[in-house]
Structures are given as structure tokens and as C-alpha cells.
């Protein structure tokens, strides 16, 4: 009865990854704004979900993104010491250190889940990051429909 | 066992507790609740007792009868310490009848349990065999790991025996029961089963005492301890986390240090 | 039933060039819950905003999504417009179609698809938005100023002049701080006490200022607008109400040989004393550590001679609570202890002194009456070596940073010395001369050219004392590239400026951050240099970083302006993005309480009518919560949620992707 | 007699799948024997009562019962296919087969459940008589027998000391399967083994009588002390049939799912108001026992328990419904 769950779709010829990004409002979101005002061009595969702080990002958000068919997830916020809320990013960092281990163990590796510090001043870094992540995920191919974390449609 | 029974009997006779929760001396060693001194003769303990009796401390009917005493091997002692660090066990409300193998080690409150653990069991660790299985799994490719867990998680019926077995799962409303929004699908299908089992393990990070009750309770035999052990080692290596040794400990998730590693971030 | 309006802005060509705005608004119009989907050339323009206001009223919109520039640009604008039309401003969200889309993508098909996705996400979110009301907290229009140096005095006077009450707390027996110890001040060489003491007196006599000397902050509760601060009034053993400051007591006190801190140990005071003649308040305190009466119960002379019976050996520390709405930290600095430099005598050479000691020697009110006499034998030094950057710009033994004021006061010292000892040699060893400031470079040039100070670029490797009392200073002249040896009679070290001891503890009480050197952290190094991360707590003076007097005074006035701004309204309004706890489902694991960076998450007892505690849960203090949401994500049962970024909203956004 | 060597059950399975059946049989995996779809190469483990029950294949733990496409501007129902695969269940336990009567009753009394009945009709149940029982078995106390045929389309009976199995077709479906399996079966004499001896432990009627009269008995408080409130018993039970409806939505569509639910969960009866008519575990355990031995029999004239013992076999806390019934009967006397 689990049959519907385990059909593997072969990667389509031109694979355009769907990437979901969770970013904090004060650093990375502003960094992305700067990339815009500087007219830096980057891949259009990423969709940003804005949160006040990386401290707000629950691992469930990431799993839900994968479940809904994201091929990769990016989490990005203020550099250590820069957090608008003084320590939200420190809490986030510890959380992700443990959570990524769990995901790695269950088959979601470094080519699916990305973490980065991008400050409000790092427009270039943001653009490069998006391009780099997109390229890596293109190479990795579609997130296996057979991965238990993804809802079979 | 004689010493254990006498200690339990004493606690009840002196009315220091209203209930002694232990294991019964019949096949399967089910949980046994002694409310009268004379019941204590039926208490028994051996290595086959896989149930973590600290899980009962989250049950309202038991909380209503505090103070209570628990028969507690080292892992259960740790659970009691974790629960008191998380303000689930008020001082003096829970006494541990500490046992190890076939010896009874004495009666302790949470603080005393922590001292005993630090003195005698400071180096508790997952069995090497378990860690080898974790390592073996990590040697495989992500696709192979995904396939492995898909096969395992597909057996999960979402009976939540793992949750019921776990002293760390004392939430009155589990996240999987939150339906606005319903973050974790309650359908016993791939995605819901994955999210449930991964989050259950994650929610124990820095709190799991590796008692093994969840895996023992799983009717489908899911290897849940692989997840728990992997997290336990990561928490120890990255943050020196050793849950269940300090009744004053800050939660691992909910505290931080400026020099936490972030080599994986760019 | 949701009635969402979606308004897509072309931003002239900025969005329209790469995003097919008509297609986006058409797609939006078909999204669940959307009743209006339009695009327009300039949504932020008057007609654009009018279009939104009109739709809100005519279409009875329950939510609005504006697809335009970054919310950081125009969210306020559009939310204000929504509010004018009677829609709660927090029911409007923006989709960033410019900075995050049209400006960074060139392919129209891709950009348009992304724009549609971004709008769909925001539509999904806004359907779950709830009307929010700004948090209003009453403000207690009294300020607490911690530190009675020039920074604290200035801040207090400015706030008082603004008509608000001030409590000025000083840990020493008198206000005035370091500035009162200075002889003259650069670059104008006007007498420090002449310009300071009037301010001290004004502060003491101002009707709006309550002076609490010999007092310290013991504990802090509450939050911006509503702090309750407990002040420890240290035992003076002298009742200031009775004391007239006649001085009989300290003239009679038999314990005479206590090195006077005010004079950097060069002068002496009694066990009962006023730190300096112009002290404010000019009333003595007893130094319990040295008083034989308080130590051994013998003597009691001061009590005998006091005509007013003001002496009270039974006096004890008292705790006093004050309610204040804002706080200015002005705890200042001290000089780093050069004992760490063994090569400079490790603090054992009496004629190797620090800047303050020289100030006292040069000061007319100092222990030598303004005559430059060296400590060891009271002789007038014929050669004085001044050593800059002693402990500054040295991350091995001292501090990484530049202490900023030393270049100037060393030049001043050289100058003052030459004015007092015409034939004397003033030799200054320096690494660089940093004289940026109005009239500063000119001042240094004057020291060199008019007053003949000899500037040697280089470091001193060691200072040794010869039998005849000469200090042999060996160093290098890095410009000439040769070693130099100078036989000096006095060496003055420009020790690094460091925060006061205990400044960390105070910062922790107020929830203020500090750097690795212990200097307080401003909220933003450029744009919020006087605020701190703790709302309602401001900084003035050298507690934040080394500063000279003009800088300190300007920051003090800036802090005062911030305080007066905060006090301008009886209530203060805050963004309603705050966390809330579901008390029914909270298991009280206390993870959120441990995680909250602001101490806003707290224990809360649920009690029945009889006041019996039924259950403990977590609770969030609206005044303290800043809305980061860390508590929400450490909550395993998601019993904590964050207004404006609720679980429901984020879940909906993710489902729309 | 039609016989097959016990060791050659896979041949039977092979023959049936060749004949177009999907074959379900007890198969060991990771130390747990479970009913699951058989595939060539898999051994069949007839020895023990599987962890899951036959129920899984008629009333799956989760299934989509309705779909709505999220069209621009609104919802529109999308079809859900009701196709059920022709299935043969090998080595079902008599206690599993006996449960079908109870399931048929509940899925047809007021409304004919399409999904259930489609699968039920497509399924041929071949049970395996028990020649041994463990301490959790109590079919004889609830009107069953180790060699009972209730609900089965055919039955395999151990013979010659378990070396052989004798196949008897009992229904049309059974005979059809018999035909299809002909190739794998041998014709010959065999000495049937005696069915497992399982003394009756309690009288369900007496239990039912006491239950109906003792809703408020203090007995429940103490009897349920050990219960931790998981769903292991209900999900393993061949008769338990409670479910929960959940909608899952994403960008493309909304799916309405039917998932198993259990009266052991606190959430099961929790009202939106926060009120819970079954406030504690004793009320929930009482409900479980009453439903099986009092409420259900009153409604459908059949017990909702077939004595398979899975619930007590799996319970981490040692809750045992048979023991509870024994004590109830004693209380009744």
C-alpha cells in the first residue's frame, strides 16, 4: 500500500531546481536588497521566506519545504556577533549543527541543505551564494521523490 | 532484590511516597505500581526491564499522586535529572530507587541521583555496536541512506508508542497534535512518517539519555536508537553535552556559546 | 472569508522592464481569496496609494499585498495608506518584486514566474495576518544617570534642563570624576576645575536632580520606560543632613597617612575625609577600612569634635529603590596598570608615574601646590621623559586599541612642565602622534616648536634606576635609526585607557553588551552610537570607548537628547511583533526562558481564585520582547508563537511554494 | 487431500501470483514477522502471529478518500480511483479471519464504505489453523478456536507433525484460489495435527454484563495505571477500526485522508472547547474494554475482540486485555 510513495521520477532534461531560502530580516534580506540595488544578476530559482531572525527558524520549516517539493533549502542570517537581536543567530547555529547531522544520517546531505552568514553589506556574497547553490543543486538533480521526506504527488 | 523491596516498603510505610513504580516479577517484567507496603514483595528488576518508568512522571494520573518513587537503572536516573532540570520534577517529589544489574544502590532525589551518576556512571555511552551501525550508515551514499530510512519509516503506523515510552515526551500537546497549522502530517505515509520520526529524535537532542525505551516499545521494530545515538554523539562532540548529570543544566537547545562551531556555514 | 487586494507596481520601468506586471496581476487575481488584482505605473505615488485606499473601502478588503520594491523601502508608506483607509496596517504585506526580482534577473519569463510565486506567497501569508495594535507602555519620566564624572554631570544637567527628573548615582564620595583631577585641559589650557566645579555645584543644586553619591546600582528590574533600580547607599558614617562640612573632624583625625586616591597616591588623607577641597557634596565620609573606631572600637575622636553630632559609627549600607524610564551609563574609565611592564620597573620605581600623577603634580590644588616635584625625593626633575602608548596598541602585554587621548595630554604635560621648569628637558617617545581634532595638531606643534618638547619616534626598551637616583631610559630613535639613552629624573607613562572595574557586572544588570576589552557596546557603530541593545539604556563617555572631554560631553548631550525624546510622550509605542505563549499547552520546560536574549520570557504561575498555584507556565513580557522569535523555535510543542510571523503564516507561505 | 509441504509455501505463493493474485503473507524482516506483500525469493513465516493484522490490507492505516484540485479561483473535486487489486492472504490466523465479520459489520451498517468493500471483495483469505498458542492467545475465550474457519475462504491445516499443510476451500473465492493453486498442491493422505489446546480464560457475556453495570467503578483507575496512552494496541488489533479525517493542502491540491485513530489517545475525544469527556487514561482504557465487550456486541451482536493477543504481546507497559477480563469476571461473581 506504500506503492504510491516510492515511484522515482527520472530527472527531466532541463532541470530547474526549486530552492527555498529562510533568511533573517536584518542581514541577509537586506543583503539581497543590496544585490538588487547593485543590479547583480543571479539565478532565479530561489524563493525567499523572510523571518525576523534566524532564531525564529524551526527545523520543521525546512522539512516542510522539502515535503512541498523544494530541491534544496538555504538558511541564512547575520554573522556571529551581528545579530540584531544579539544572539538569535547563535541559537540558530547550535540548532542547525545538530539538525543537519540528523538530516545527513537520513539522506539529506550538503548538496540539499545550505547555511550561510550574509550581512546587509554583502550583496555580492548573496548573489554568488544563490548562483553557487543553484549550480550545486542542478548537479545534484531533483530531490528524490523516493526520499521519505518528500510528499509523493 | 531483597534490598530493593525493603527500601520500597520502607518508603511506603513511612508515607514518604504514595506510590512506588517498579517492574513486576512476572514474565516480561511489566510496570508494577505498589501503593501498599505489602505490594512491594512483587517488585523485581533485571536487565530485561527496558521500559523507562520515568515516562510515568509525565502522566497526569501519576503526577496527581506525587510524591512517588521509581525503580531506576542509570539511564532512568538520568531521565529524572533531565526532567528536574526542565522543571518537570519538583525537588523531593520523585525518589529514585537506584538499581544496576542485580544490585540496589540506594534511594536518591534528583540532586542525589546526579551525584551518584557523576561519581559512578560519568562515562555512560551508547553501545559500540550501535555506534558502528551509525557509522556504517554514514558510509553509505545519501541515496542509500534515504532508501534505508524509507524502508524503515514505511513500517511506522504512527501509534506513538515511542512517544509514550519516552520520559522526554511530557508535552501535554505534542507538536504532531497541533493542527493549526498541522506541521507534521498525521498520515502514516512517507512524508509524515519521516518528519515525525526525525523531529521526535531532534526534540530529544541534548535530552536523550539513550535508555532505549522508544526502540523497545516500537511494535514495528524501527531502529530509532540510530537517530538518538547519532545526535547524542554530535551533541557531545560539538557542545560537550551530557544530559542527565546536572539538575541545574541549561537546555542544549536554548543556550549557546560564542565559540560553537560553524565551519559548515559560509 | 478573505478578500485580498493585490497591487502590482511597475516602478516606472524598474519592475516593468523585466517582469510582465500585467501577467502577474492577472495571475494574482485568480489566486484563492483574491478579489482585486491590478497593476499600476507607480504604486507609491499619490494616485497609486489612492487606488489602494479606494479598493480597501469599496471592495471591503480584508488584506492587501503590494508587489513593488523592498518592504524596507516602502512598507511604512503603504501601511500608512492602508491605515488611512481604515484597514489595520498589519494586514498589508509587500512582495519584493524589484530588489529581489526585476533588478537581479534579466529573463522575462523567469522573472515573471518568480514574481507570481512571490506574490502567491504573500497572498497566502496575508490571509493569515491578524490585526495588530502597537504595544503601548507608560513611561516614567525620570532618568537614572550612573556615574558622576563630566559625562554623567552633563547628561544629568541637559535632562534636568529639559524639565525631567534625574537621579545621578556616583560610587565615590563626590561627583566630578577624573576631570576634577586634571590640571589644565587641552587644547586651550584652561583650568579643569575652573570649568568643571560650577557644573558640579549646578548638578548638586538643580531642583530636578537627585544626587546619590557614595552609592551603587545593586539590581535592576523592568524594561524601557519602567525600570525599577535598587541603589545601594553605602554607609558614610556621617549624616549629611547634620554635617555642615566644617572640617573639624578630618582635621582632628589621628589616622593621617592614607595615600589619597584623588592625588594618585602622591598626597595623603585621613580616615575621615573629603576627597578634595571642592568636593560636591562637600561632606566627609569615614573610610571604614582605616578607621580605628570602626575596626577596633577605639578612638571616636571625630564624634567628640563634631559640633553637630553628625558622626554615626552604627551607620550601614541602605538599599533604595528608584523608578526610572531611561538610563544613561556614564561609568567612565581608569588607567591601565603599567606594573605589567617589567622593563619599565614593573610599577616599583617611584619616579615612574602615570598621567594622573603628573596632572596632580601640575595642578595648583595638588599635593605640591602645582610645583613639579618627583615623588622619591621631592626634587624638581631636570629631565622628564614622557612615554606614549604605554599598554595601548600592544596586544601582547597591553591592549590592541589606541587610547586616543594620550597624544594630546602628553603634549600638554610636556608643555606644562616646560612652563614650570624653564631649563628642563621634556622628551616624548611616541609611535605616531594622533592629533585629529579642532586645534589639536596646532597644539602639538606648539609643544614642539614654541615650548621645545623633544619628540623622539620610537619605543623605550627599558628603564632602570641608577644609584644616584637617575632613571636611565634606553630606547630607539626609529627615524634616526640609532639607539638613544636618556638620563631622566622623572618618567611619565601614558597608560592605556581601560573601563572601570565592575563595568561588566553593571552591563549585565542592564542587559547591555560589552566588547572583549569591557567597553560597552553601542546598538550600531554608525547610526545608533549612544543607544545600546537594551531599549532605554544609553551611553555617555569613556565607558563606551576612550574619549576626550569634548567628545564625552557631546555624547552625554546626545544621550540626554535621546532620553528627552523618549520622555516626550507619556506612553511609548512599539512594533507589535512580539511572542505569545499558549498557556494551555505550555509544558513549562523553560527552554524559551533560557533562550530569550532579553529576559522577556519568564515563569508564570496559573493560580485559582484562592490564589493556589495550579500550574507553572512560561510567559512573555510585552515591554521586554523585541520579537526575534527564538523562543518560538525552541518550543517543542509550538506553544509560543510570534505575532507577524506566526506558525500559521509561515506554514501558509511554504504551502504556496 | 490437497497438501503442500510447509517449507514450500513460497511455491503456493508463486502459483497464486502467476494466476494474477497479489499475495500477502507473514514475512520476517528485522526480527519482526509482518503481513506484507510477498515477492519471489521471500520466505514465509507461518509459525507466529504477525505483528500487524489482516486489517492493514482492507482498511489501510492511511488512504486518500477525496481530492480537490486548487484551481485558480477555487476548489474542484478530483476523482479518487477505487480500484482494488485481487489479493490472496496466505496464513492468516483464524483470529484474523474471525475479525472480518466485525469489520464487515461496521463498514456496512449505515453506509457502504466503497474503499473497504472493494478491497474486501478482491481479497481471498486463506487462514492457517494454529497447532500451538502462546500465553497471550485467548481466542477460545471469545468464541473462536485455533482451527476456526469463521471469515476464511480457505484454511490450511498442519499435518504430519507440521511437515505438511492440508488446504480446504470453504467458499467460492476459496475454490477459485484452490484451482489457481492446483499446480503447487499435491494429492495424498495426511494425518491432521491436533489444534492448539487453549483453555477458556473468561466468559465474555459475564464480562459484558459487569461492564454495562459498572461504568463508574473505581476498578478502572487502578486497572489503567500502567497505560501510557499510545495506539499500539488499537493499531495491531484486527478489529479496531476508528479513523480520523485530515485534509492536507499544498500549492496544487487538497487531499482528504482517512488515518487510523485510537481511543487510547487523549486527543481522540478532545473537544475544541478544551473539554475532554474522557479526561484520563482510565476513562480511555475503560472505553477500549467496553467497546469490545459491551457496546459493540450490543450494536452488532458480535464481540470486537477475537483473542489474537496482539495488544498484550505488543504493549510496552504490559497491559493485557484478557487478564483485565478475568479480573472483571471475578468482580462480577
Coordinates of C-alpha atoms in Angstrom, one line a residue, chain B residues 11-259:
Chain B
X11 CA 9.2 4.5 51.7
X12 CA 5.5 3.5 51.6
X13 CA 5.4 2.6 55.3
X14 CA 6.9 5.9 56.3
X15 CA 4.5 7.6 53.9
X16 CA 7.4 9.3 52.1
X17 CA 5.8 8.4 48.8
X18 CA 2.2 7.4 47.9
X19 CA 3.3 5.1 45.1
X20 CA 6.3 3.0 44.1
X21 CA 6.6 2.4 40.4
X22 CA 8.7 -0.6 39.5
X23 CA 8.8 -3.8 37.5
X24 CA 6.8 -6.9 38.4
X25 CA 8.4 -10.2 39.0
X26 CA 6.4 -12.0 36.2
X27 CA 7.2 -12.8 32.6
X28 CA 8.0 -9.7 30.6
X29 CA 8.6 -7.6 33.7
X30 CA 5.7 -5.2 33.1
X31 CA 5.3 -2.0 35.1
X32 CA 4.1 -2.5 38.6
X33 CA 2.5 0.0 40.9
X34 CA 2.9 -0.6 44.6
X35 CA 0.6 1.6 46.8
X36 CA 0.7 -0.5 49.9
X37 CA 3.9 -1.7 51.7
X38 CA 2.8 -5.3 51.3
X39 CA 2.7 -5.0 47.5
X40 CA 6.5 -4.4 47.4
X41 CA 7.2 -8.1 47.6
X42 CA 6.2 -8.4 43.9
X43 CA 8.9 -5.9 42.8
X44 CA 11.7 -7.3 40.7
X45 CA 14.4 -5.9 38.4
X46 CA 16.8 -7.3 35.8
X47 CA 18.3 -6.3 32.5
X48 CA 15.2 -7.4 30.7
X49 CA 13.4 -4.3 32.1
X50 CA 13.5 -2.0 29.0
X51 CA 10.7 0.3 30.0
X52 CA 11.8 3.7 31.3
X53 CA 9.5 4.3 34.3
X54 CA 10.3 8.0 34.4
X55 CA 7.8 8.2 31.5
X56 CA 5.1 7.9 34.0
X57 CA 6.1 11.2 35.6
X58 CA 4.5 12.9 32.6
X59 CA 1.2 11.2 33.1
X60 CA -1.4 13.3 34.9
X61 CA -2.8 10.4 37.0
X62 CA 0.7 9.8 38.4
X63 CA 1.5 13.5 38.9
X64 CA -1.7 13.7 40.9
X65 CA -0.2 11.1 43.3
X66 CA 3.2 12.7 43.9
X67 CA 5.5 12.2 45.7
X68 CA 6.3 8.8 44.1
X69 CA 9.3 6.6 43.9
X70 CA 10.7 4.9 40.8
X71 CA 12.9 1.9 40.3
X72 CA 15.7 3.4 38.3
X73 CA 18.7 2.0 36.5
X74 CA 21.3 4.6 35.4
X75 CA 19.6 5.7 32.2
X76 CA 16.4 6.3 34.2
X77 CA 18.3 8.2 36.8
X78 CA 19.5 10.4 34.0
X79 CA 15.9 10.9 32.8
X80 CA 14.9 12.0 36.3
X81 CA 17.8 14.5 36.4
X82 CA 16.8 15.8 32.9
X83 CA 13.2 16.2 34.0
X84 CA 14.2 18.1 37.1
X85 CA 16.5 20.4 35.0
X86 CA 13.4 21.1 32.8
X87 CA 11.2 21.9 35.9
X88 CA 9.1 18.8 35.4
X89 CA 10.1 17.2 38.7
X90 CA 9.9 19.4 41.8
X91 CA 12.6 18.8 44.4
X92 CA 11.6 15.9 46.7
X93 CA 8.6 14.9 44.6
X94 CA 10.3 12.0 43.0
X95 CA 12.6 9.5 44.7
X96 CA 14.7 7.1 42.7
X97 CA 15.3 3.5 43.9
X98 CA 18.6 3.2 42.1
X99 CA 19.4 -0.2 40.7
X100 CA 22.2 -1.5 38.5
X101 CA 22.2 -5.1 37.3
X102 CA 21.1 -7.0 40.4
X103 CA 22.3 -4.6 43.0
X104 CA 20.3 -1.9 44.7
X105 CA 22.3 1.3 45.2
X106 CA 20.1 3.4 47.4
X107 CA 17.3 5.9 47.4
X108 CA 18.0 9.4 45.9
X109 CA 16.3 12.6 44.9
X110 CA 17.2 14.2 41.6
X111 CA 20.2 16.0 43.1
X112 CA 21.4 12.8 44.7
X113 CA 20.9 10.9 41.6
X114 CA 23.0 13.4 39.7
X115 CA 25.8 13.0 42.3
X116 CA 25.6 9.2 42.0
X117 CA 25.8 9.4 38.2
X118 CA 28.7 11.7 38.2
X119 CA 30.5 9.5 40.7
X120 CA 29.8 6.1 39.3
X121 CA 28.5 6.5 35.8
X122 CA 30.3 9.5 34.4
X123 CA 31.2 7.7 31.2
X124 CA 27.9 6.2 30.0
X125 CA 27.9 5.9 26.2
X126 CA 25.9 4.2 23.5
X127 CA 26.9 0.6 22.9
X128 CA 29.8 0.4 20.4
X129 CA 27.7 -1.9 18.2
X130 CA 25.1 0.8 17.9
X131 CA 27.7 3.4 17.0
X132 CA 29.2 1.1 14.4
X133 CA 25.7 0.8 12.8
X134 CA 25.5 4.6 12.8
X135 CA 29.0 4.9 11.2
X136 CA 28.1 2.2 8.7
X137 CA 25.0 4.1 7.7
X138 CA 27.1 7.3 7.3
X139 CA 29.5 5.5 5.0
X140 CA 26.6 4.9 2.5
X141 CA 25.6 7.4 -0.1
X142 CA 22.7 9.9 0.7
X143 CA 20.5 8.0 -1.7
X144 CA 21.2 4.7 0.1
X145 CA 20.6 6.3 3.5
X146 CA 17.3 7.7 2.2
X147 CA 16.3 4.3 0.9
X148 CA 17.2 2.7 4.2
X149 CA 15.1 5.0 6.2
X150 CA 12.3 4.9 3.7
X151 CA 12.1 1.2 4.2
X152 CA 12.2 1.6 7.9
X153 CA 9.8 4.5 8.3
X154 CA 7.3 2.9 5.9
X155 CA 6.6 0.4 8.7
X156 CA 5.6 3.2 11.1
X157 CA 1.9 3.1 11.9
X158 CA 2.1 6.3 14.0
X159 CA 0.9 4.5 17.1
X160 CA 3.3 6.9 19.0
X161 CA 4.4 4.1 21.3
X162 CA 7.9 5.7 21.0
X163 CA 6.5 9.0 22.4
X164 CA 4.6 7.3 25.2
X165 CA 7.7 5.4 26.2
X166 CA 9.9 8.5 26.3
X167 CA 10.3 10.5 29.6
X168 CA 11.3 13.5 27.4
X169 CA 8.0 13.5 25.7
X170 CA 6.0 15.0 28.5
X171 CA 4.3 17.8 26.4
X172 CA 0.6 17.9 27.1
X173 CA 0.1 18.7 23.5
X174 CA 2.6 17.1 21.2
X175 CA 3.7 19.1 18.1
X176 CA 2.2 16.4 15.9
X177 CA -1.2 17.1 17.6
X178 CA -1.0 20.8 16.8
X179 CA -3.4 21.2 13.9
X180 CA -3.3 25.0 13.3
X181 CA -1.1 24.6 11.4
X182 CA -0.5 20.9 11.1
X183 CA 3.2 20.9 10.6
X184 CA 3.6 17.1 10.7
X185 CA 1.2 15.0 8.6
X186 CA -0.6 12.5 10.8
X187 CA -1.0 10.2 7.8
X188 CA 1.2 7.1 8.2
X189 CA 2.8 7.8 4.8
X190 CA 6.3 8.6 3.7
X191 CA 6.5 12.3 4.4
X192 CA 4.6 12.3 7.7
X193 CA 6.5 9.3 9.0
X194 CA 9.8 10.9 8.0
X195 CA 9.0 14.2 9.6
X196 CA 7.6 12.6 12.7
X197 CA 10.4 10.3 13.4
X198 CA 13.1 12.9 12.6
X199 CA 11.5 15.6 14.7
X200 CA 10.9 13.2 17.6
X201 CA 14.6 12.4 17.6
X202 CA 15.5 16.1 17.2
X203 CA 13.3 17.1 20.1
X204 CA 15.4 14.8 22.3
X205 CA 18.7 16.3 21.3
X206 CA 20.7 17.3 24.4
X207 CA 18.0 15.5 26.4
X208 CA 18.0 11.8 25.4
X209 CA 19.6 9.5 27.9
X210 CA 19.8 6.6 25.5
X211 CA 17.6 4.4 27.7
X212 CA 16.3 2.6 24.5
X213 CA 12.7 2.5 25.7
X214 CA 11.4 4.1 22.4
X215 CA 13.0 1.4 20.3
X216 CA 12.0 -1.3 22.7
X217 CA 8.4 -0.1 22.6
X218 CA 8.1 0.2 18.8
X219 CA 5.8 -2.6 17.6
X220 CA 7.3 -2.4 14.2
X221 CA 10.9 -2.6 15.4
X222 CA 12.1 0.7 13.9
X223 CA 15.8 1.3 14.7
X224 CA 15.1 4.6 16.5
X225 CA 18.3 4.4 18.5
X226 CA 20.3 5.0 15.4
X227 CA 18.9 8.5 15.3
X228 CA 19.2 9.1 19.0
X229 CA 22.8 7.8 19.2
X230 CA 23.9 9.9 16.2
X231 CA 22.5 13.0 17.9
X232 CA 23.9 12.1 21.3
X233 CA 27.4 11.8 19.9
X234 CA 27.1 15.0 17.8
X235 CA 25.9 16.9 20.9
X236 CA 28.8 15.5 23.0
X237 CA 31.5 16.2 20.4
X238 CA 30.2 19.7 19.4
X239 CA 29.0 21.0 22.7
X240 CA 30.2 18.6 25.4
X241 CA 26.5 17.9 26.1
X242 CA 25.9 15.1 28.6
X243 CA 22.3 15.2 29.5
X244 CA 21.2 13.9 32.9
X245 CA 24.1 14.7 35.1
X246 CA 23.2 18.2 36.3
X247 CA 19.7 19.1 37.7
X248 CA 20.6 22.7 37.1
X249 CA 21.7 22.3 33.5
X250 CA 20.6 24.8 30.8
X251 CA 18.9 23.2 27.8
X252 CA 21.3 22.5 25.0
X253 CA 18.8 23.9 22.5
X254 CA 18.1 27.2 24.2
X255 CA 21.6 28.1 25.2
X256 CA 24.7 29.0 23.1
X257 CA 28.4 29.7 23.2
X258 CA 30.2 32.2 21.1
X259 CA 32.7 29.6 20.1

